[in-house]
Short mmCIF file of C-alpha atoms (C1' of nucleotides) in Angstrom, two decimals:
data_model
loop_
_atom_site.label_atom_id
_atom_site.label_comp_id
_atom_site.label_asym_id
_atom_site.label_seq_id
_atom_site.Cartn_x
_atom_site.Cartn_y
_atom_site.Cartn_z
CA MET A 1 86.63 96.75 102.71
CA PRO A 2 87.61 93.10 101.67
CA ILE A 3 91.22 92.19 102.39
CA THR A 4 93.14 91.38 99.34
CA PRO A 5 96.87 90.74 98.57
CA ASP A 6 97.09 94.18 97.06
CA LEU A 7 95.46 95.88 100.18
CA ILE A 8 97.85 94.00 102.29
CA ALA A 9 100.85 95.01 100.36
CA ARG A 10 99.70 98.77 100.26
CA THR A 11 99.20 98.67 103.99
CA GLY A 12 102.45 97.12 104.33
CA LEU A 13 104.11 100.14 102.21
CA ARG A 14 102.36 102.58 104.35
CA LEU A 15 103.67 101.10 107.63
CA LEU A 16 107.04 101.09 106.16
CA ASN A 17 107.39 104.57 106.56
CA GLU A 18 106.43 104.49 110.40
CA VAL A 19 108.70 101.32 111.39
CA GLY A 20 111.04 100.60 108.66
CA LEU A 21 111.71 97.30 106.93
CA ASP A 22 113.29 95.56 109.99
CA GLY A 23 110.43 96.75 112.19
CA LEU A 24 107.57 95.53 109.90
CA THR A 25 105.83 92.50 111.29
CA MET A 26 102.80 90.49 109.99
CA ARG A 27 100.94 90.87 113.35
CA MET A 28 101.45 94.66 113.09
CA LEU A 29 100.11 94.51 109.59
CA ALA A 30 97.32 92.38 110.75
CA LYS A 31 96.22 94.75 113.52
CA GLU A 32 96.39 97.61 111.01
CA LEU A 33 93.90 95.71 108.89
CA ASP A 34 91.75 94.84 112.27
CA VAL A 35 92.48 91.22 111.53
CA GLN A 36 94.41 88.38 113.47
CA ALA A 37 97.89 87.70 112.08
CA PRO A 38 97.07 83.98 110.53
CA THR A 39 94.46 85.60 108.44
CA LEU A 40 97.01 87.12 106.14
CA TYR A 41 98.41 83.79 105.25
CA TRP A 42 95.16 82.98 103.64
CA HIS A 43 95.86 85.65 101.18
CA VAL A 44 99.58 85.67 101.00
CA LYS A 45 101.94 82.63 100.96
CA ASN A 46 104.46 84.15 103.39
CA LYS A 47 106.23 87.32 104.22
CA HIS A 48 108.67 86.86 101.31
CA GLU A 49 105.93 87.05 98.83
CA LEU A 50 104.36 90.10 100.57
CA LEU A 51 107.70 91.80 100.11
CA ASP A 52 107.51 90.93 96.41
CA LEU A 53 104.06 92.57 96.30
CA MET A 54 105.29 95.62 97.89
CA ALA A 55 108.17 95.76 95.47
CA GLY A 56 105.89 95.39 92.63
CA LEU A 57 103.68 98.24 94.00
CA ILE A 58 106.65 100.46 94.05
CA VAL A 59 107.75 99.74 90.69
CA ALA A 60 104.28 100.22 89.36
CA GLU A 61 103.81 103.49 91.13
CA ALA A 62 107.08 104.41 89.14
CA SER A 63 105.89 103.15 85.75
CA ASP A 64 102.24 104.01 85.98
CA GLY A 65 101.08 106.79 83.60
CA VAL A 66 104.48 106.68 81.67
CA GLU A 67 103.85 108.04 78.45
CA ALA A 68 105.96 107.88 75.14
CA PRO A 69 108.20 110.86 74.68
CA GLY A 70 106.80 114.05 73.51
CA ARG A 71 107.49 115.61 70.14
CA ASN A 72 110.56 117.67 71.53
CA GLU A 73 111.75 115.33 74.03
CA THR A 74 115.19 113.56 73.35
CA TRP A 75 115.61 109.90 74.55
CA GLN A 76 117.95 111.14 77.12
CA GLN A 77 115.41 113.48 78.65
CA TRP A 78 112.66 110.74 78.56
CA ILE A 79 114.87 107.92 80.05
CA ALA A 80 116.30 110.46 82.84
CA GLY A 81 112.33 111.33 83.50
CA LEU A 82 111.84 107.39 83.92
CA ALA A 83 114.87 107.11 86.24
CA ARG A 84 113.75 110.07 88.37
CA ARG A 85 110.44 108.42 88.55
CA MET A 86 111.82 105.21 89.59
CA ARG A 87 113.92 107.07 92.33
CA ASP A 88 111.11 109.03 93.60
CA ALA A 89 108.89 105.99 94.11
CA MET A 90 111.68 104.20 96.25
CA LEU A 91 112.24 107.30 98.36
CA ARG A 92 108.72 107.70 98.90
CA TYR A 93 108.97 104.68 101.35
CA ARG A 94 111.47 104.05 103.95
CA ASP A 95 113.80 101.34 102.88
CA GLY A 96 111.93 101.56 99.77
CA ALA A 97 114.97 100.76 97.68
CA ARG A 98 115.90 97.74 99.68
CA VAL A 99 112.44 96.54 99.29
CA ALA A 100 112.26 97.18 95.41
CA ALA A 101 115.92 95.90 94.74
CA GLY A 102 116.17 92.55 93.33
CA SER A 103 112.64 91.45 94.23
CA TYR A 104 110.43 89.64 91.70
CA SER A 105 107.99 92.11 90.21
CA THR A 106 105.72 91.97 87.40
CA GLY A 107 102.49 93.60 86.40
CA PRO A 108 100.76 95.20 83.43
CA SER A 109 102.05 98.58 83.79
CA ILE A 110 105.62 97.48 84.18
CA GLY A 111 105.71 95.36 81.04
CA ARG A 112 104.05 98.16 79.07
CA THR A 113 106.71 100.56 80.42
CA PHE A 114 109.43 98.33 79.30
CA GLU A 115 108.06 97.91 75.95
CA LEU A 116 108.00 101.66 75.83
CA VAL A 117 111.71 101.89 76.63
CA LEU A 118 112.67 99.57 73.96
CA ARG A 119 110.46 101.40 71.47
CA THR A 120 111.85 104.76 72.39
CA LEU A 121 115.48 103.60 72.17
CA THR A 122 115.04 101.83 68.89
CA ASP A 123 113.32 104.80 67.60
CA ALA A 124 116.33 106.73 68.59
CA GLY A 125 118.46 104.34 66.32
CA PHE A 126 119.57 101.66 68.95
CA SER A 127 119.19 98.20 68.10
CA THR A 128 116.80 96.16 70.45
CA THR A 129 119.74 94.34 71.72
CA GLU A 130 121.61 97.49 72.72
CA ALA A 131 118.39 98.93 74.17
CA ALA A 132 117.80 95.84 76.28
CA ARG A 133 121.29 95.95 77.67
CA ALA A 134 121.65 99.55 78.08
CA PHE A 135 118.41 100.20 80.09
CA PRO A 136 119.21 97.81 82.96
CA ALA A 137 122.36 99.67 83.42
CA VAL A 138 120.36 102.67 84.15
CA LEU A 139 117.93 100.80 86.62
CA HIS A 140 121.20 99.38 88.37
CA TYR A 141 122.61 102.82 88.88
CA VAL A 142 119.28 104.15 90.25
CA VAL A 143 119.00 101.10 92.51
CA GLY A 144 122.40 101.43 93.81
CA PHE A 145 122.27 105.05 94.34
CA THR A 146 119.05 104.94 96.32
CA ILE A 147 119.93 102.14 98.49
CA GLU A 148 122.92 103.81 99.69
CA GLN A 149 121.14 107.18 100.02
CA GLN A 150 118.30 105.60 102.22
CA ALA A 151 121.08 103.86 104.18
CA ARG A 152 122.77 106.99 104.95
CA THR A 153 119.55 108.97 105.58
CA GLY A 154 117.57 106.42 107.23
CA GLU A 155 116.77 105.81 110.90
CA ASN A 156 118.09 102.20 111.14
CA TYR A 157 120.66 102.72 113.61
CA GLU A 158 119.62 103.30 117.24
CA GLY A 159 122.30 105.37 118.20
CA PRO A 160 123.99 107.98 115.97
CA ASN A 161 124.06 107.01 112.50
CA PRO A 162 127.67 106.20 111.80
CA TYR A 163 127.44 107.72 108.34
CA ALA A 164 126.79 110.93 109.96
CA GLN A 165 129.96 110.71 112.15
CA LYS A 166 132.20 113.45 110.78
CA MET A 167 135.06 111.36 109.62
CA THR A 168 138.48 112.93 110.29
CA ILE A 169 140.75 112.15 107.58
CA ASP A 170 144.45 112.08 107.84
CA GLU A 171 145.51 114.84 105.62
CA THR A 172 148.85 113.74 105.03
CA ARG A 173 148.25 110.29 104.07
CA TYR A 174 144.94 111.00 102.22
CA PRO A 175 145.44 114.70 100.91
CA LEU A 176 142.99 114.12 97.99
CA THR A 177 140.26 112.45 100.06
CA ALA A 178 140.57 115.21 102.76
CA SER A 179 140.12 118.06 100.09
CA VAL A 180 137.15 116.65 98.77
CA THR A 181 135.35 115.69 102.05
CA LYS A 182 132.83 118.45 101.44
CA GLU A 183 131.48 116.82 98.25
CA LEU A 184 131.41 113.52 99.77
CA TYR A 185 129.11 114.57 102.62
CA ALA A 186 126.89 116.81 100.76
CA LEU A 187 126.24 113.51 98.81
CA ASP A 188 122.61 113.00 99.63
CA SER A 189 121.55 116.17 97.49
CA ASP A 190 119.82 115.50 94.25
CA ASP A 191 122.80 116.93 92.46
CA ASN A 192 124.73 113.83 92.76
CA PHE A 193 122.09 111.59 91.53
CA GLU A 194 121.75 113.72 88.50
CA TYR A 195 125.40 113.80 87.87
CA GLY A 196 125.61 110.05 87.99
CA LEU A 197 122.56 109.78 85.75
CA HIS A 198 124.08 112.17 83.34
CA ILE A 199 127.05 109.90 83.14
CA VAL A 200 125.03 106.75 82.49
CA LEU A 201 123.02 108.50 79.90
CA ALA A 202 126.21 109.88 78.07
CA GLY A 203 127.52 106.54 78.34
CA ILE A 204 124.79 105.02 76.37
CA GLU A 205 125.06 107.60 73.80
CA ALA A 206 128.93 107.20 73.50
CA VAL A 207 128.69 103.40 73.38
CA ARG A 208 126.04 103.10 70.74
CA GLN A 209 127.09 101.64 67.40
CA LYS A 210 126.35 104.45 65.09
CA ALA A 211 124.61 102.48 62.43
CA VAL A 212 122.13 105.30 61.67
CA PRO A 213 123.64 108.18 59.97
CA MET B 1 141.87 81.21 119.17
CA PRO B 2 140.54 84.18 120.89
CA ILE B 3 137.07 85.56 119.83
CA THR B 4 137.28 88.89 118.21
CA PRO B 5 134.75 91.04 116.25
CA ASP B 6 136.95 90.49 113.14
CA LEU B 7 136.69 86.76 113.64
CA ILE B 8 133.02 86.78 114.42
CA ALA B 9 132.41 88.67 111.15
CA ARG B 10 134.57 86.48 109.28
CA THR B 11 132.77 83.30 110.54
CA GLY B 12 129.55 85.13 109.67
CA LEU B 13 130.61 85.59 106.03
CA ARG B 14 131.48 81.92 105.75
CA LEU B 15 128.18 80.86 107.24
CA LEU B 16 126.44 83.06 104.70
CA ASN B 17 127.25 80.69 101.92
CA GLU B 18 125.56 77.92 103.65
CA VAL B 19 122.39 79.56 105.07
CA GLY B 20 121.94 82.98 103.37
CA LEU B 21 121.43 86.30 105.02
CA ASP B 22 117.89 85.47 106.32
CA GLY B 23 118.94 82.10 107.68
CA LEU B 24 122.05 83.63 109.65
CA THR B 25 121.20 83.75 113.29
CA MET B 26 123.42 84.75 116.28
CA ARG B 27 123.02 81.33 117.85
CA MET B 28 124.29 79.47 114.87
CA LEU B 29 127.13 81.99 114.80
CA ALA B 30 127.89 81.24 118.33
CA LYS B 31 127.78 77.39 117.90
CA GLU B 32 130.11 77.60 115.11
CA LEU B 33 132.52 79.34 117.38
CA ASP B 34 131.94 77.04 120.22
CA VAL B 35 130.51 79.57 122.44
CA GLN B 36 127.02 80.42 123.92
CA ALA B 37 125.04 83.15 121.84
CA PRO B 38 125.05 85.93 124.57
CA THR B 39 128.88 85.73 124.48
CA LEU B 40 128.87 87.34 121.10
CA TYR B 41 127.20 90.46 122.54
CA TRP B 42 130.27 91.08 124.57
CA HIS B 43 132.30 91.60 121.28
CA VAL B 44 129.58 93.08 119.10
CA LYS B 45 127.04 95.52 119.97
CA ASN B 46 124.21 93.85 118.06
CA LYS B 47 123.44 92.05 114.86
CA HIS B 48 123.25 95.16 112.89
CA GLU B 49 126.65 96.12 113.99
CA LEU B 50 128.06 92.55 113.08
CA LEU B 51 126.47 93.02 109.55
CA ASP B 52 128.27 96.15 109.13
CA LEU B 53 131.52 94.46 110.10
CA MET B 54 130.86 91.80 107.40
CA ALA B 55 130.22 94.48 104.81
CA GLY B 56 133.34 95.87 106.06
CA LEU B 57 135.26 92.58 105.36
CA ILE B 58 133.80 92.33 101.98
CA VAL B 59 134.83 95.84 101.01
CA ALA B 60 138.31 95.24 102.37
CA GLU B 61 138.53 91.98 100.31
CA ALA B 62 137.94 93.95 97.24
CA SER B 63 140.32 96.78 97.89
CA ASP B 64 142.95 94.89 99.54
CA GLY B 65 146.02 94.70 97.57
CA VAL B 66 144.99 97.28 95.12
CA GLU B 67 147.84 98.95 93.46
CA ALA B 68 148.33 102.12 91.21
CA PRO B 69 147.82 101.66 87.58
CA GLY B 70 150.49 100.30 85.66
CA ARG B 71 152.39 102.17 83.05
CA ASN B 72 150.44 101.05 80.24
CA GLU B 73 147.16 101.02 81.98
CA THR B 74 144.41 103.48 81.23
CA TRP B 75 142.27 104.90 83.94
CA GLN B 76 139.39 103.08 82.26
CA GLN B 77 141.08 99.77 82.60
CA TRP B 78 142.15 100.44 86.17
CA ILE B 79 138.76 101.55 87.28
CA ALA B 80 137.11 98.64 85.63
CA GLY B 81 139.46 96.28 87.37
CA LEU B 82 138.49 97.72 90.54
CA ALA B 83 134.83 97.31 89.70
CA ARG B 84 135.24 93.86 88.93
CA ARG B 85 137.16 93.22 92.28
CA MET B 86 134.27 94.83 94.01
CA ARG B 87 131.71 92.58 92.09
CA ASP B 88 133.80 89.44 92.71
CA ALA B 89 133.98 90.19 96.35
CA MET B 90 130.36 90.45 96.76
CA LEU B 91 129.63 87.35 94.61
CA ARG B 92 132.01 85.47 96.74
CA TYR B 93 129.35 85.18 99.32
CA ARG B 94 125.64 84.38 99.13
CA ASP B 95 123.59 87.51 99.58
CA GLY B 96 127.03 89.36 99.59
CA ALA B 97 125.64 92.49 97.63
CA ARG B 98 122.78 93.04 99.97
CA VAL B 99 125.12 92.73 102.98
CA ALA B 100 127.59 95.13 101.52
CA ALA B 101 125.17 97.56 100.02
CA GLY B 102 124.61 100.56 102.11
CA SER B 103 126.28 99.45 105.15
CA TYR B 104 128.77 101.61 106.89
CA SER B 105 132.17 100.38 106.35
CA THR B 106 135.44 101.83 106.92
CA GLY B 107 138.97 100.52 107.21
CA PRO B 108 142.58 101.32 106.27
CA SER B 109 142.49 99.48 102.92
CA ILE B 110 139.34 101.29 102.04
CA GLY B 111 140.53 104.66 102.67
CA ARG B 112 143.78 103.92 100.76
CA THR B 113 141.90 102.68 97.72
CA PHE B 114 139.73 105.50 97.59
CA GLU B 115 142.76 107.79 97.76
CA LEU B 116 144.25 105.92 94.95
CA VAL B 117 141.13 106.35 92.89
CA LEU B 118 141.10 109.95 93.31
CA ARG B 119 144.78 110.09 92.40
CA THR B 120 144.48 108.10 89.31
CA LEU B 121 141.48 110.21 88.06
CA THR B 122 143.33 113.54 88.59
CA ASP B 123 146.31 112.17 87.15
CA ALA B 124 144.15 111.35 84.12
CA GLY B 125 143.23 115.02 84.10
CA PHE B 126 139.82 115.10 86.11
CA SER B 127 139.38 117.56 88.79
CA THR B 128 138.92 116.29 92.23
CA THR B 129 135.59 117.14 92.09
CA GLU B 130 134.68 115.29 89.14
CA ALA B 131 136.64 112.16 90.31
CA ALA B 132 134.63 112.36 93.79
CA ARG B 133 131.39 112.48 91.97
CA ALA B 134 132.05 110.02 89.24
CA PHE B 135 133.38 107.14 91.04
CA PRO B 136 130.43 106.63 93.37
CA ALA B 137 128.38 106.27 90.07
CA VAL B 138 130.55 103.22 89.13
CA LEU B 139 130.02 101.75 92.65
CA HIS B 140 126.36 102.32 92.43
CA TYR B 141 126.13 100.58 89.14
CA VAL B 142 128.07 97.61 90.47
CA VAL B 143 126.13 97.30 93.65
CA GLY B 144 122.90 97.56 91.71
CA PHE B 145 123.79 95.05 89.20
CA THR B 146 125.11 92.46 91.78
CA ILE B 147 122.17 92.80 93.98
CA GLU B 148 119.89 91.90 91.14
CA GLN B 149 122.07 89.15 89.99
CA GLN B 150 122.26 87.47 93.37
CA ALA B 151 118.53 87.83 93.90
CA ARG B 152 117.91 86.20 90.65
CA THR B 153 120.57 83.49 91.15
CA GLY B 154 120.00 83.04 94.96
CA GLU B 155 118.09 80.30 96.75
CA ASN B 156 116.01 82.65 98.70
CA TYR B 157 112.68 81.27 97.40
CA GLU B 158 111.67 78.01 98.76
CA GLY B 159 109.60 76.80 95.82
CA PRO B 160 110.87 77.80 92.26
CA ASN B 161 112.32 81.01 91.94
CA PRO B 162 109.92 83.14 90.09
CA TYR B 163 112.63 84.75 88.30
CA ALA B 164 113.32 81.63 86.52
CA GLN B 165 109.63 81.06 85.46
CA LYS B 166 109.69 81.33 81.76
CA MET B 167 107.76 84.56 81.40
CA THR B 168 105.34 84.19 78.31
CA ILE B 169 105.41 87.57 76.55
CA ASP B 170 102.25 88.66 74.71
CA GLU B 171 103.93 89.09 71.29
CA THR B 172 101.19 91.22 69.65
CA ARG B 173 101.14 93.88 72.51
CA TYR B 174 104.89 93.65 73.59
CA PRO B 175 106.57 92.65 70.33
CA LEU B 176 109.98 94.28 71.12
CA THR B 177 110.08 92.75 74.61
CA ALA B 178 109.28 89.29 73.27
CA SER B 179 111.91 89.68 70.56
CA VAL B 180 114.51 90.28 73.14
CA THR B 181 113.68 87.84 75.83
CA LYS B 182 116.71 85.97 75.00
CA GLU B 183 118.99 88.72 75.96
CA LEU B 184 116.97 89.26 79.16
CA TYR B 185 117.33 85.77 80.44
CA ALA B 186 120.95 85.13 79.68
CA LEU B 187 121.31 88.19 81.94
CA ASP B 188 123.38 86.69 84.68
CA SER B 189 126.40 86.49 82.28
CA ASP B 190 129.40 88.56 83.03
CA ASP B 191 128.84 90.00 79.58
CA ASN B 192 126.00 92.27 80.74
CA PHE B 193 127.89 93.44 83.73
CA GLU B 194 130.99 94.21 81.26
CA TYR B 195 128.43 96.03 78.93
CA GLY B 196 126.99 98.29 81.72
CA LEU B 197 130.47 98.90 83.26
CA HIS B 198 131.64 99.90 79.75
CA ILE B 199 128.66 102.34 79.45
CA VAL B 200 129.50 104.09 82.82
CA LEU B 201 133.15 104.39 82.19
CA ALA B 202 132.60 105.73 78.68
CA GLY B 203 130.02 108.25 80.40
CA ILE B 204 132.59 109.38 82.61
CA GLU B 205 134.76 110.13 79.87
CA ALA B 206 132.22 111.84 77.86
CA VAL B 207 130.93 114.04 80.75
CA ARG B 208 134.50 115.07 81.65
CA GLN B 209 135.33 118.88 81.13
CA LYS B 210 138.10 118.62 78.81
CA ALA B 211 140.35 121.26 80.50
CA VAL B 212 143.30 119.46 79.92
CA PRO B 213 144.68 119.33 76.27
"C1'" DG C 1 149.65 83.72 149.31
"C1'" DT C 2 145.61 86.28 149.49
"C1'" DT C 3 142.98 89.72 147.63
"C1'" DG C 4 140.96 92.20 144.40
"C1'" DA C 5 139.73 93.90 139.81
"C1'" DC C 6 138.73 93.02 135.42
"C1'" DA C 7 137.77 90.41 131.17
"C1'" DA C 8 135.20 86.78 129.11
"C1'" DT C 9 131.82 83.56 129.40
"C1'" DC C 10 127.93 81.28 131.30
"C1'" DT C 11 122.67 80.03 132.39
"C1'" DA C 12 118.17 81.62 132.41
"C1'" DG C 13 114.64 83.86 130.44
"C1'" DC C 14 111.83 87.93 128.25
"C1'" DA C 15 109.19 89.67 124.46
"C1'" DC C 16 108.55 88.92 120.09
"C1'" DC C 17 108.75 86.64 115.46
"C1'" DG C 18 107.06 83.78 111.13
"C1'" DT C 19 104.25 80.31 110.53
"C1'" DT C 20 100.97 76.18 110.84
"C1'" DA C 21 96.94 73.20 112.46
"C1'" DG C 22 92.53 73.01 113.18
"C1'" DA C 23 88.06 74.65 114.70
"C1'" DG C 24 84.34 78.04 113.52
"C1'" DC C 25 81.71 81.28 111.00
"C1'" DT C 26 78.89 82.96 107.16
"C1'" DA C 27 76.78 82.93 102.91
"C1'" DA C 28 75.70 80.90 98.54
"C1'" DA C 29 74.61 76.40 96.00
"C1'" DT C 30 72.32 72.26 95.79
"C1'" DA D 1 67.90 71.51 104.81
"C1'" DT D 2 72.36 70.37 103.85
"C1'" DT D 3 76.55 70.80 101.69
"C1'" DT D 4 80.27 73.63 100.03
"C1'" DA D 5 83.41 77.23 99.82
"C1'" DG D 6 85.67 81.27 101.38
"C1'" DC D 7 87.50 83.39 105.12
"C1'" DT D 8 88.67 84.26 109.80
"C1'" DC D 9 89.27 82.79 114.19
"C1'" DT D 10 92.15 80.52 118.52
"C1'" DA D 11 95.98 78.23 120.12
"C1'" DA D 12 100.42 77.08 119.77
"C1'" DC D 13 105.22 75.66 118.14
"C1'" DG D 14 109.91 76.43 117.34
"C1'" DG D 15 112.92 79.84 116.90
"C1'" DT D 16 114.72 84.91 117.18
"C1'" DG D 17 117.51 89.02 118.93
"C1'" DC D 18 118.83 90.38 123.14
"C1'" DT D 19 119.32 91.37 128.52
"C1'" DA D 20 120.40 90.52 133.55
"C1'" DG D 21 123.06 88.50 136.54
"C1'" DA D 22 125.72 85.06 138.27
"C1'" DT D 23 130.11 82.52 137.44
"C1'" DT D 24 134.65 81.52 135.89
"C1'" DG D 25 139.58 82.56 134.83
"C1'" DT D 26 143.84 85.57 134.83
"C1'" DC D 27 146.79 88.16 136.59
"C1'" DA D 28 148.79 92.27 138.92
"C1'" DA D 29 148.95 94.58 143.90
"C1'" DC D 30 149.58 94.02 148.32
#
DNA sequence: GTTGACAATCTAGCACCGTTAGAGCTAAAT
DNA sequence: ATTTAGCTCTAACGGTGCTAGATTGTCAAC
């Protein structure tokens, strides 16, 4: 099989699950492809570009095969589905959110999906401007949530993950925090993601200028 | 001046603005403190812990001096102010959002601020559970937004930042995307942050169980 | 005053990193 | 047959996080 930037990025993504982002090296990637490390630099400018390619693959995985909303599907349901796809794609790889966040990514399926988002929202009565400003808010929430989830879940600490330490809270100084500790530490459940997503979607609805009857 | 973990982290934060996260090395940090590199390891376990300390400082800067809402201040205004403080604190340092995101950070001012958040929201009629789940959604949005802004703004690409490339959009295949390109590329303005923040806050209001009259 | 203990820093160096220079191989084009 | 282009190789450079172990400074106990 010939070595291509795409194959390199795909292999990098696979290795991510074994060694994490900080453990991923060009040499290891080369060995996985039965090639010497400098060979990679003929296909890829540098590691940063490789990470951008990996980010692009993650986003592409999320947006691949996305279809316009069904007849009985509200825009909220459809956008929520897209947000979940995005989160799932990032969760599929260790440190996936850190890789995907703020990396330059382009590609046919991404452009197509974005166009679909705009069309769905304008069909629902939003102006294109509203749509173009509201959708990134969803993405930013998704990325922020997932980065934190993976930081908490991940194995990036050699010793015990400090997140996992049972934080003892001074009940007299911080009574509310103490009373709510349970909710805070069941936080990696999908429920909290859905809760926040629901907030953002409800916010988009609430903020909309009701120009359409 | 004696070397302490706090001083090391503070110096690291200062250097961040000169060299960025990828350029920050222990040796350079040591030189800045007029010390040899291994000395740092007496005060700090490893670089990861140092980054956590730096993240803690950023969050502390954001939450330091936060006061309970004023008499004529709605909870929306107050939370929005907190969100802006958080964003400003991250923007103060190059790659600040990447450093702060998903790092373990604790500290007295942070705990105090979180308690204040819960109190403000419960005073506004939210249950503690609602408050404890809604506030992280705000933070996740802020972090996601700021990471992307800094990735776009930052100088982490040696050549021209690919984000800055004037993306030429196929007007016939992606008419809506093309028509909205302007809004997309004025994106680093504070306006878009405020727009998304407004969405999230409106969403919290909309989602609330109106148990209080 | 000497001794010891301990905190803090030092020198030296290991294993590994991203990356470059430049030589070598292979297969198609002339 | 020779050139060209595409791709991979070996060798190495400067730099990285980090550890081991010797060395210093300080200050209390004897």
